[in-house]
Every structure is written in C-alpha cells, then in structure tokens.
Coordinates of N, CA and C in Angstrom, one line a residue:
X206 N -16.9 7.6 1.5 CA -15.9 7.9 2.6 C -16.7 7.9 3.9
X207 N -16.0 6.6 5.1 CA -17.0 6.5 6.0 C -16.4 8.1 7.1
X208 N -14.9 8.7 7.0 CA -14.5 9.6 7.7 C -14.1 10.5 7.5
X209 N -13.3 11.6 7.9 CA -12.4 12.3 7.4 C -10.8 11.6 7.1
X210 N -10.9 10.5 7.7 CA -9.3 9.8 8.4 C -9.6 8.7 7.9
X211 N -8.2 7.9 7.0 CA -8.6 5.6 7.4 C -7.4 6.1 7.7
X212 N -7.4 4.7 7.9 CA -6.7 3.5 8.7 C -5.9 2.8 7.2
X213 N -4.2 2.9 7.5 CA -3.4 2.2 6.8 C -2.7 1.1 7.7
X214 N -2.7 0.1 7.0 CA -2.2 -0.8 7.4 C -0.6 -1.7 7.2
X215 N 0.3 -2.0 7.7 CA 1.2 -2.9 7.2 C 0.9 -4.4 7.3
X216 N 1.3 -5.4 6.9 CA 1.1 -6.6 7.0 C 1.6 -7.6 8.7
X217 N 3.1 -7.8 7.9 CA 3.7 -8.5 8.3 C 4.6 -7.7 10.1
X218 N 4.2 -8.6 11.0 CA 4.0 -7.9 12.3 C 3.1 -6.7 12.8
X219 N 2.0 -6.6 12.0 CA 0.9 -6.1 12.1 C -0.4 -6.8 12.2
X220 N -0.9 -7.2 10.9 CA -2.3 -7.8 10.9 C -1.5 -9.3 11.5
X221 N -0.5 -10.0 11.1 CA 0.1 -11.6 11.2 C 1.3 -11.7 11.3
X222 N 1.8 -12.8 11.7 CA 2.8 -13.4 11.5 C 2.9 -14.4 10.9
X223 N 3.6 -14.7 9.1 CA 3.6 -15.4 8.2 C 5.1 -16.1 8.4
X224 N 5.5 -15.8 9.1 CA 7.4 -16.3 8.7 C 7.1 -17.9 8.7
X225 N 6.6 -18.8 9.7 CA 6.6 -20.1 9.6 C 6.5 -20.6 8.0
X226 N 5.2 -20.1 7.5 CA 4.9 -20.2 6.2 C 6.1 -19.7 5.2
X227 N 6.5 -18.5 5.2 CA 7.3 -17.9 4.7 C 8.9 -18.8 4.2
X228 N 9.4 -19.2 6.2 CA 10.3 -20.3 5.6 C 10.2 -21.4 5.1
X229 N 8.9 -22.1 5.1 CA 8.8 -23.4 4.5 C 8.7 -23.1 2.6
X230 N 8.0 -22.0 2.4 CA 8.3 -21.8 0.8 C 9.4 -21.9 0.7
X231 N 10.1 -21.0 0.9 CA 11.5 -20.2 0.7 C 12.2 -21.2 0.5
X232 N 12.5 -22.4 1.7 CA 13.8 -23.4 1.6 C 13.2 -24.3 0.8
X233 N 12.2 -24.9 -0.2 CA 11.2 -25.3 -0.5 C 11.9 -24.9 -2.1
X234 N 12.0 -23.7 -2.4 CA 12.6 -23.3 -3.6 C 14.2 -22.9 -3.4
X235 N 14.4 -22.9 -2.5 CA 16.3 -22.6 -2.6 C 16.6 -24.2 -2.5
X236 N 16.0 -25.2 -2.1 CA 16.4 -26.6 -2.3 C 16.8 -27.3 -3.8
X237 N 15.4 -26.6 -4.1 CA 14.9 -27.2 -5.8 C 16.0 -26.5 -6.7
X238 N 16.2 -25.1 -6.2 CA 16.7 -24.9 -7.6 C 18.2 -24.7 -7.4
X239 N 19.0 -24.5 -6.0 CA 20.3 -24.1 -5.7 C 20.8 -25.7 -4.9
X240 N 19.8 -26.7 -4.4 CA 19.9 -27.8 -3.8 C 20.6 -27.4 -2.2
X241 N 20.4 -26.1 -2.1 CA 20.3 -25.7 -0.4 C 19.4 -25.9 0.3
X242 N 19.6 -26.8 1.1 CA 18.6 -27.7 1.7 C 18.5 -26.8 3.6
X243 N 17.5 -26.3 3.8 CA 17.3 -25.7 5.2 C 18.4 -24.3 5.6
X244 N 18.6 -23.5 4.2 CA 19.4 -22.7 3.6 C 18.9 -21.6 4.8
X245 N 17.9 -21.5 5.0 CA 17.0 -19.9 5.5 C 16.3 -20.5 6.9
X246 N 17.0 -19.5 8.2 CA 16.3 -19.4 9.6 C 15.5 -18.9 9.8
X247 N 14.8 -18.9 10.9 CA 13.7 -18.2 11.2 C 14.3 -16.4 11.6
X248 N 15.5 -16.8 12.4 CA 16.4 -15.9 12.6 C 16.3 -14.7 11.3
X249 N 16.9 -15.0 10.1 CA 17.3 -14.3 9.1 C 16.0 -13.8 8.6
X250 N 14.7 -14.3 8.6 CA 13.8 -14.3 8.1 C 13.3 -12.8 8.8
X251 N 13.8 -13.0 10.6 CA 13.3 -11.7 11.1 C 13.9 -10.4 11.0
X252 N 15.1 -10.8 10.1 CA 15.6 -9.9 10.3 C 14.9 -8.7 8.8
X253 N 14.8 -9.7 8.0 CA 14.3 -8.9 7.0 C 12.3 -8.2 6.7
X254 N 12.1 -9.0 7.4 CA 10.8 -8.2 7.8 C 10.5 -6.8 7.7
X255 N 9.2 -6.6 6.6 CA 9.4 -5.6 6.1 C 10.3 -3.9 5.1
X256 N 11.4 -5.1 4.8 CA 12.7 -4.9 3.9 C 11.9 -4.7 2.5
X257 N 12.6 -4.2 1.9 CA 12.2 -3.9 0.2 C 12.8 -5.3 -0.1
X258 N 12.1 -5.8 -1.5 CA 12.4 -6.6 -2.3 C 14.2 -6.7 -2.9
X259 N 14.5 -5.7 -3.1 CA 16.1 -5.5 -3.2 C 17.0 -6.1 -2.0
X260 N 17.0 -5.4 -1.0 CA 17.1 -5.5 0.5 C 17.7 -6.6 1.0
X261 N 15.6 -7.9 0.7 CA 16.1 -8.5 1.3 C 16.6 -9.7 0.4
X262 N 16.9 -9.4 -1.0 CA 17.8 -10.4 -1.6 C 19.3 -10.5 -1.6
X263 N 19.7 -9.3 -1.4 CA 20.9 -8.6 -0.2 C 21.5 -9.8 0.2
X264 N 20.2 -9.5 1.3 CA 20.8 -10.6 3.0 C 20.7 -12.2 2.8
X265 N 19.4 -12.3 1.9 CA 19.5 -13.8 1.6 C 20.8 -14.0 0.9
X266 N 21.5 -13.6 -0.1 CA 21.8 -14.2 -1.2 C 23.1 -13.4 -1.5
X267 N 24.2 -12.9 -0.7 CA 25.2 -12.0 -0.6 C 26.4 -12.4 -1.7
X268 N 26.6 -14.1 -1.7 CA 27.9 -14.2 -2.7 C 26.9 -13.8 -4.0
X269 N 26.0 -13.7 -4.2 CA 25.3 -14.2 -6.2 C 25.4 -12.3 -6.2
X270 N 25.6 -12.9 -8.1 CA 25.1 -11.8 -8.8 C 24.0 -10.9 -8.8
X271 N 24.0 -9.8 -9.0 CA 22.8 -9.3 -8.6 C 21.7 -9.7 -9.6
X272 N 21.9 -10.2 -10.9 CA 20.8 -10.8 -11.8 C 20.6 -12.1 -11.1
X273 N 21.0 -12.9 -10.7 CA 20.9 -13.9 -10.4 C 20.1 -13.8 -8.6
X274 N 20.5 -13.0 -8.2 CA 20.3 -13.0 -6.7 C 18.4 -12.1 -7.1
X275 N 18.3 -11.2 -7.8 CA 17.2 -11.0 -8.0 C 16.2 -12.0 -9.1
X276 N 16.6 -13.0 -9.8 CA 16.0 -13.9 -10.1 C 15.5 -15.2 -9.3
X277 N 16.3 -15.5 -8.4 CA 16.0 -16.0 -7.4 C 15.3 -15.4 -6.5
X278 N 15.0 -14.5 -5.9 CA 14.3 -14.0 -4.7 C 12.8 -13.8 -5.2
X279 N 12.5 -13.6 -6.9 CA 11.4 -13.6 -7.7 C 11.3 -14.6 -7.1
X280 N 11.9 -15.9 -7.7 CA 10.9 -17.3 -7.4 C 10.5 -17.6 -5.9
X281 N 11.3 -17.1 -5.4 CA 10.9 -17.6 -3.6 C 9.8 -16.6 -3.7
X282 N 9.4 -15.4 -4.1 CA 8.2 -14.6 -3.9 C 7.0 -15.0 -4.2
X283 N 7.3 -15.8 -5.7 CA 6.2 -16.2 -6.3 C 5.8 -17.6 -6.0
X284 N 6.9 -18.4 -4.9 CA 6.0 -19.8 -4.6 C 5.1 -19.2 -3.1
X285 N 5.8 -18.3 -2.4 CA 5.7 -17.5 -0.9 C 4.1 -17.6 -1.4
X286 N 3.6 -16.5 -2.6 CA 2.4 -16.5 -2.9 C 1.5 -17.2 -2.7
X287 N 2.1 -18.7 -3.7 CA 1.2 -19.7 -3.6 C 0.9 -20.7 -2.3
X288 N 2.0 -20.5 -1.7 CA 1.5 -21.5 -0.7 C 1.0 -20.3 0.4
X289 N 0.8 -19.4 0.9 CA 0.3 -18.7 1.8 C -1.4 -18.4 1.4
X290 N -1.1 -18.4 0.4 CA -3.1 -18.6 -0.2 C -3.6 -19.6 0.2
X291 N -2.7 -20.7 0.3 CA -3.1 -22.1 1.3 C -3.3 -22.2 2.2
X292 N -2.0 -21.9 2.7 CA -1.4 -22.4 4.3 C -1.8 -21.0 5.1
X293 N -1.7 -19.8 4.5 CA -2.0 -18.9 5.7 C -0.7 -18.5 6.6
X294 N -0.7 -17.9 7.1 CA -0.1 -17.5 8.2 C -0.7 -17.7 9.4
X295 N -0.1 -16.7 10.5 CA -1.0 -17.1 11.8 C -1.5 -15.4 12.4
X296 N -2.9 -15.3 11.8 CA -3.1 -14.0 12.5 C -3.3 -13.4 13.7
X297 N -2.7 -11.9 14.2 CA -2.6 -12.3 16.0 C -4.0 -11.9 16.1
X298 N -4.3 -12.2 17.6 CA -5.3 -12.2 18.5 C -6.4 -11.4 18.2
X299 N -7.7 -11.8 17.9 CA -8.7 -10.7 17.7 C -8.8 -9.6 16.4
X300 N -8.1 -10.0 15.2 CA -7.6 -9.4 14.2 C -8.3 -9.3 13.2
X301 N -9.8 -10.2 13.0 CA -10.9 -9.8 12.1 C -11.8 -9.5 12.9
X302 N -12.2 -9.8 14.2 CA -13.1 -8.9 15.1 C -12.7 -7.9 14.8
X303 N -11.9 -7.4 15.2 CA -11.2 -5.9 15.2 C -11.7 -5.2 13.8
X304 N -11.3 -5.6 13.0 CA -10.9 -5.3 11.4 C -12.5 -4.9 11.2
X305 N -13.4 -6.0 11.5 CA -15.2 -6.1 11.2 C -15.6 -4.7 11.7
X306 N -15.1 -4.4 13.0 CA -15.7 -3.2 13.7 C -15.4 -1.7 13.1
X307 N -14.2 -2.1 13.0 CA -13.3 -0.3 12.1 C -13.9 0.0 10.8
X308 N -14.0 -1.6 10.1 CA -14.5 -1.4 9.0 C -15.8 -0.1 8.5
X309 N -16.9 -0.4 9.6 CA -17.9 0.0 9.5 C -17.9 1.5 10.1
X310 N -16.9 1.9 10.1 CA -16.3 3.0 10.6 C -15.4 4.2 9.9
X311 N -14.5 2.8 9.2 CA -13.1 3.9 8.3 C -13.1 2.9 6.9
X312 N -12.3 3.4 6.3 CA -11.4 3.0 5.6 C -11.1 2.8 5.5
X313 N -10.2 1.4 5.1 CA -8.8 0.4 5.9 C -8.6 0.0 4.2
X314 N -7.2 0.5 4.7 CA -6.2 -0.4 3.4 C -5.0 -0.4 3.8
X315 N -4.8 -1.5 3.0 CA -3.1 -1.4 3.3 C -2.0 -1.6 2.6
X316 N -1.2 -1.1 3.1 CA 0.3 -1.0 2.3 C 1.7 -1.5 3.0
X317 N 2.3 -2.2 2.1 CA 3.1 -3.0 2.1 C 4.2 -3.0 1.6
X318 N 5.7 -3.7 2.0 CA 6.6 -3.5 1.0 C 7.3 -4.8 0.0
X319 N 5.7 -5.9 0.5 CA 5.9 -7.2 -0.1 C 5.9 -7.2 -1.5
X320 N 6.2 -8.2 -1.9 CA 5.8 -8.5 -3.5 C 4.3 -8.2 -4.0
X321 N 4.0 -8.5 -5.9 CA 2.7 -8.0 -5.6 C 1.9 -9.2 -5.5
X322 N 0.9 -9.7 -5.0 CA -0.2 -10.7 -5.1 C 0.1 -11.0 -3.7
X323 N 1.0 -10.7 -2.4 CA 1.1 -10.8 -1.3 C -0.1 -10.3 -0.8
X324 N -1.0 -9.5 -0.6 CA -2.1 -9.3 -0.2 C -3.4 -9.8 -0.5
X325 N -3.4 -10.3 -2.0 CA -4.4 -11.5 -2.4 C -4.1 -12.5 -1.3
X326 N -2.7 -13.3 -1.1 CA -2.6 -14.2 -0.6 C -3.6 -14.2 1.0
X327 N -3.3 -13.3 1.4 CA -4.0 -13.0 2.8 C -5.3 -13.2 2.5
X328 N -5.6 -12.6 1.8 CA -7.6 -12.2 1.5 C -8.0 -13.6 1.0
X329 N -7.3 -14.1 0.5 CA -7.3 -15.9 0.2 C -7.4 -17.1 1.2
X330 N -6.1 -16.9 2.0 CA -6.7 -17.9 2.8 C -7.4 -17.8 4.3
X331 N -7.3 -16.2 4.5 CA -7.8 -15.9 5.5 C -9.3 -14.9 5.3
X332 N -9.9 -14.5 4.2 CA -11.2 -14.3 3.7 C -11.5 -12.7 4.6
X333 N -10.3 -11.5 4.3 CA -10.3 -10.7 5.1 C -10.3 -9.4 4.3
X334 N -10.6 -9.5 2.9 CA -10.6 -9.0 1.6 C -11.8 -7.8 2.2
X335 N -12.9 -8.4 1.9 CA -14.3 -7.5 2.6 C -14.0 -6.5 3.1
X336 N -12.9 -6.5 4.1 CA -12.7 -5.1 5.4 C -12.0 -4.4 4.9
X337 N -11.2 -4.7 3.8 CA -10.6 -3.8 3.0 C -11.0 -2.8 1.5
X338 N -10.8 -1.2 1.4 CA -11.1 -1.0 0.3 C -9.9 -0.5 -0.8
X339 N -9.1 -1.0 -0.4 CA -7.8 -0.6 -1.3 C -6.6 -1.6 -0.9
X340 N -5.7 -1.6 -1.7 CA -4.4 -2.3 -1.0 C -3.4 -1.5 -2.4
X341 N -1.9 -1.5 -1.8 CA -0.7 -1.0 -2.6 C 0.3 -1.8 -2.2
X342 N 0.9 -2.6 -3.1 CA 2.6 -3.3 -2.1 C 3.7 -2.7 -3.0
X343 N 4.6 -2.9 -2.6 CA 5.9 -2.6 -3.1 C 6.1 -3.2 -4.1
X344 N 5.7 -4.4 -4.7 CA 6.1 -4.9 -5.9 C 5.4 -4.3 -7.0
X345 N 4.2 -3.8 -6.9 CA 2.6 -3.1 -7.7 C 4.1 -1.6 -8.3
X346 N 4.5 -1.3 -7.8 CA 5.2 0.5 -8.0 C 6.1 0.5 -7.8
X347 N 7.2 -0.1 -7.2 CA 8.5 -0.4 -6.9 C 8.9 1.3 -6.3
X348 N 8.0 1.7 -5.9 CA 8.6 3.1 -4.9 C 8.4 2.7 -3.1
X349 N 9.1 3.7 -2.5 CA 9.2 3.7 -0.5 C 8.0 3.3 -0.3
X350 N 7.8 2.8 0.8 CA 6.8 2.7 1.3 C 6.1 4.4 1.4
X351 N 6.6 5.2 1.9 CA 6.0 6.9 2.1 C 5.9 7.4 0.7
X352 N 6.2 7.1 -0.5 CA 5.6 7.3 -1.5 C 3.8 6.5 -1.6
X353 N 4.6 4.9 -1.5 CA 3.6 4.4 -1.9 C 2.2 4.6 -0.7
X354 N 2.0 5.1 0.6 CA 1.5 5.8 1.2 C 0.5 6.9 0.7
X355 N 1.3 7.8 0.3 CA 1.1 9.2 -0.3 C -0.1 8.6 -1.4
X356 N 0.7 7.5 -2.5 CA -0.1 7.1 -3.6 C -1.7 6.7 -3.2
X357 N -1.7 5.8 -2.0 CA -2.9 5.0 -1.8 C -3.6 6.3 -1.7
X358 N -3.3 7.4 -0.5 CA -4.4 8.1 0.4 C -4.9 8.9 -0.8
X359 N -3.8 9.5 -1.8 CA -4.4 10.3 -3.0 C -5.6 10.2 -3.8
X360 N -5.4 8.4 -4.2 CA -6.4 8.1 -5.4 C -7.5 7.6 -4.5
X361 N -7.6 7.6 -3.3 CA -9.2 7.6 -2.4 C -9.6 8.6 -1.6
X362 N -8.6 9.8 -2.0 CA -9.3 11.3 -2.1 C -8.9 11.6 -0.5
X363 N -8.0 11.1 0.2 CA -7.8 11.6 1.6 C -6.9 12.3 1.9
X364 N -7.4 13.4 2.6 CA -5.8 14.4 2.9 C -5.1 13.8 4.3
X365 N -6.5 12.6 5.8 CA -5.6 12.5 6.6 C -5.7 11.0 7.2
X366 N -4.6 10.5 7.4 CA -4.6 9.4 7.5 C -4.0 8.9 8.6
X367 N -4.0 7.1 9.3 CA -3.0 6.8 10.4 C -2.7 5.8 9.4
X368 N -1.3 5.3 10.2 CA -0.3 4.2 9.5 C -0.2 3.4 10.6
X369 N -0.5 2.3 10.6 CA -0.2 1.2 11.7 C 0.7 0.0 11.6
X370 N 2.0 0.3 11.9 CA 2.9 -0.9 11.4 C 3.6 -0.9 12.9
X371 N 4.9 -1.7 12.7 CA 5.9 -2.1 13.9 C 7.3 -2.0 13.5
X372 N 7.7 -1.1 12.8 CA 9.2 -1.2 12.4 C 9.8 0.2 12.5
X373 N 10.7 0.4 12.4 CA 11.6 2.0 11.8 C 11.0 2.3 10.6
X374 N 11.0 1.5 9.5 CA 11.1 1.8 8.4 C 9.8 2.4 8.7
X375 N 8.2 1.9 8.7 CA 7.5 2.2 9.0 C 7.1 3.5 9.3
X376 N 8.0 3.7 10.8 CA 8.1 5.3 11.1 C 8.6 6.6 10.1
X377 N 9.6 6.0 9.5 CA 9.9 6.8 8.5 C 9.3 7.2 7.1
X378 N 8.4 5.8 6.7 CA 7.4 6.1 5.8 C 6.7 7.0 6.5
X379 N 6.1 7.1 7.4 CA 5.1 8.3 8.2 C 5.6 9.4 7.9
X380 N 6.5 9.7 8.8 CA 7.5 11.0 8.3 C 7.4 11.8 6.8
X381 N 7.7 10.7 5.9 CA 7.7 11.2 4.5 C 6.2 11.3 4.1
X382 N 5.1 11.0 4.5 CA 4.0 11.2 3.9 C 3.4 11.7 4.7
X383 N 3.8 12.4 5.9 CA 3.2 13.5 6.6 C 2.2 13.1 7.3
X384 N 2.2 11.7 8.0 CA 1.0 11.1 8.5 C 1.2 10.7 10.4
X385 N 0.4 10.8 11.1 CA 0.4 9.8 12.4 C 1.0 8.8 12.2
X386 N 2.0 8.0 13.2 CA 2.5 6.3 13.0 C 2.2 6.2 14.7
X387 N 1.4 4.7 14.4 CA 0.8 4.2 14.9 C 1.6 2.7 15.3
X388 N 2.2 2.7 16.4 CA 3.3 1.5 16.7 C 2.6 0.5 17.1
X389 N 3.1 -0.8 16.1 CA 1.8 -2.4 17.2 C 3.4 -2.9 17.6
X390 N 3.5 -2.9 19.1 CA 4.3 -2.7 20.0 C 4.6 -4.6 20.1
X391 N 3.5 -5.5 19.8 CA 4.0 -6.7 19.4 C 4.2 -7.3 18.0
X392 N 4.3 -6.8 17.6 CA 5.5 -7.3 15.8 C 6.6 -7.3 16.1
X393 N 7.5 -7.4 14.9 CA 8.5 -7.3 14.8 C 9.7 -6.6 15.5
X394 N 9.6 -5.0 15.0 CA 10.1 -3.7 15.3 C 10.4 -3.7 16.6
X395 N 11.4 -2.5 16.9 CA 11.5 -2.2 18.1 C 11.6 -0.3 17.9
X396 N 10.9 0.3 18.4 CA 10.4 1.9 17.6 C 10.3 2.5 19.0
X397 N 11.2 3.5 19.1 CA 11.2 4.7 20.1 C 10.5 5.9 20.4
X398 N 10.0 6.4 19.0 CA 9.6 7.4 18.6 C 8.2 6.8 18.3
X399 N 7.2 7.4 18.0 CA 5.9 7.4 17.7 C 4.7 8.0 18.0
X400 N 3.7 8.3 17.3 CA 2.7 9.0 17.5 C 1.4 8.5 18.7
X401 N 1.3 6.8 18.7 CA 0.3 6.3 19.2 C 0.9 5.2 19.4
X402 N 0.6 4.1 20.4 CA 0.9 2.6 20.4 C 0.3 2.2 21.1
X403 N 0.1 0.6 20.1 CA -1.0 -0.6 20.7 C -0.3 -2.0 21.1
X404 N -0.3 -2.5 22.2 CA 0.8 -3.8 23.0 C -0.4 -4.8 22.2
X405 N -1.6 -4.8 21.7 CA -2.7 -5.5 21.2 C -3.4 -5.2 19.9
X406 N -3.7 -6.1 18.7 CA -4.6 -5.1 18.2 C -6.2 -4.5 18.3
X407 N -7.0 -5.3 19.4 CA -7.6 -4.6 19.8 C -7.9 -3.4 20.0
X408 N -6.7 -3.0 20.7 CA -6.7 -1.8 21.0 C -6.8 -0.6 20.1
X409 N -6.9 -0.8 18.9 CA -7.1 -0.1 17.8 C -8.8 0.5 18.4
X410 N -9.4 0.0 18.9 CA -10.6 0.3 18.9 C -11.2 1.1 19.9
X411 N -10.1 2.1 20.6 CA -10.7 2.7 21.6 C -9.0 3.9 21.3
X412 N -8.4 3.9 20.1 CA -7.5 5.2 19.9 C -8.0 6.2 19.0
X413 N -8.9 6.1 18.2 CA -9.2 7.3 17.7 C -10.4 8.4 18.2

C-alpha cells in the first residue's frame, strides 16, 4: 500500500475515448448478423456511455426480444473486445505520463461498467496494464458500479478512496460507496455536483 487513499478510475470519458473504435465493431457485427448496415451513430453511441450492459441493449435494440436483444449486444461486446486490443481507442492528452507519476505514489485501479475483458483490451493495445494494480467491470459481477466500487477498495484492504469518472451515474456510484467523486469535466458527462474537478487529466497531479 503506496497510501492511505488510491485512485479509482472509469474508462470511457476518463482515461479515452473509444467510440470511433466502438462504432466500427458494433456496425461490423449488426451488419453480419441482422444485415444492418451503418445501424449505430456516433450520436447513440454517446448517449450510452457508461450505461450498464442491460441499459444499453435497451437503446440499441428496442423492437427485439429481450433474449435476443441480449444475445446480440453479447456479440457486439465480444467483437468491441477484439478489435480494440488492436485498434485502440484514442487516449486524451498526457494520460500515461500522468498515470507513470501517480503510479509511484497510489494505487490506481479501475472500475467500469463495461463488459468483462474490456480492460484487457486497453492494457493491450495501449500497454497501460503496469500502472495498474487491480481492475473490476460490470460484466466480471453484474452488480452497480457503487457496489462494484465498495468490492474493489475491500479486497485491497482500503477504507478511503477517490473515484474519477465524468457522468451522473458516476456520481451516484460515489454516493453509494461513501467515497470523494472526482469530475473529468472533458468526457462525456455533464455533472453539477461534485467533490473535485479536472478540465485536464493532468491535473490529477496537483489535487491531492
């Protein structure tokens, strides 16, 4: 334990922005298997950002059955996988500088409400595995993100922790696991409330 305190992390409008990659899977497998060809916008895509697995097969996929609408959103998850261990996303500005320096400092993991192997995919094609000592996603436990929160900080022995995402939901995981939220004011989200905020992630490095 490098502190008393880590550092939690969200993904998607936090560490990157994956959606380019994201939609090219996605329509990629709604082509092949539904022959919906350019089915999914970048639009829709934002809208579901950091949504539960349920959620966002909802919004994708509103006339299907729910067996069917969750058999599908599987496969879009599990090509999402493969090609982002490729192709990557686009990480914002100064985001493994950053990460190198905390590292040596806290304990950084992170939690998600992606599928599971969505975090491999990162540590794959962007080789950012190292700065991390834990990770939990929503597909690994199928519980809230403020559960799965609660879960990580427990089994690495920490009573206090920050959370650094850009959404509501985000905030309200905090809430429920009794923690600091920590707004990155350029993702996704748009958050009123909050404990701390960064317009950069840099700036991680001069709030604690």
């Amino acid at each position: 334990m490098k502190n008393d305190f880590c550092l939690i992390f969200d993904m998607d409008g936090t560490l990157w922005d994956a959606t380019g990659s994201i939609l090219n899977s996605a329509n990629e497998v709604l082509e092949k298997e539904k022959g919906w060809k350019d089915y999914l916008d970048l639009d829709t895509l934002n809208r579901v950002m950091g949504l539960e697995i349920e959620e966002i097969a909802n919004i994708y996929f509103p006339e299907l059955e729910q067996e069917e609408k969750m058999d599908l959103i599987y496969k879009v998850m599990d090509n999402e996988n493969l090609y982002l261990s490729k192709h990557g996303g686009i990480l914002y500005p100064n985001v493994e500088s950053t990460l190198q320096i905390l590292s040596q400092k806290y304990d950084l993991m992170i939690v998600t409400n992606a599928q599971e192997g969505y975090t491999d995919a990162m540590y794959q094609s962007h080789g950012l595995k190292k700065y991390f000592t834990d990770e939990l996603t929503y597909g690994e436990t199928m519980k809230p993100k403020g559960q799965n929160i609660s879960l990580i900080m427990e089994r690495n022995n920490y009573q206090k922790a920050y959370y650094i995402g850009d959404t509501q939901k985000d905030k309200d995981a905090c809430e429920f696991a009794k923690i600091p939220f920590v707004y990155a004011s350029y993702g996704f989200g748009d958050v009123k409330d909050y404990d701390k905020k960064i317009d950069s992630f840099e700036e991680l490095l001069n709030l604690f």
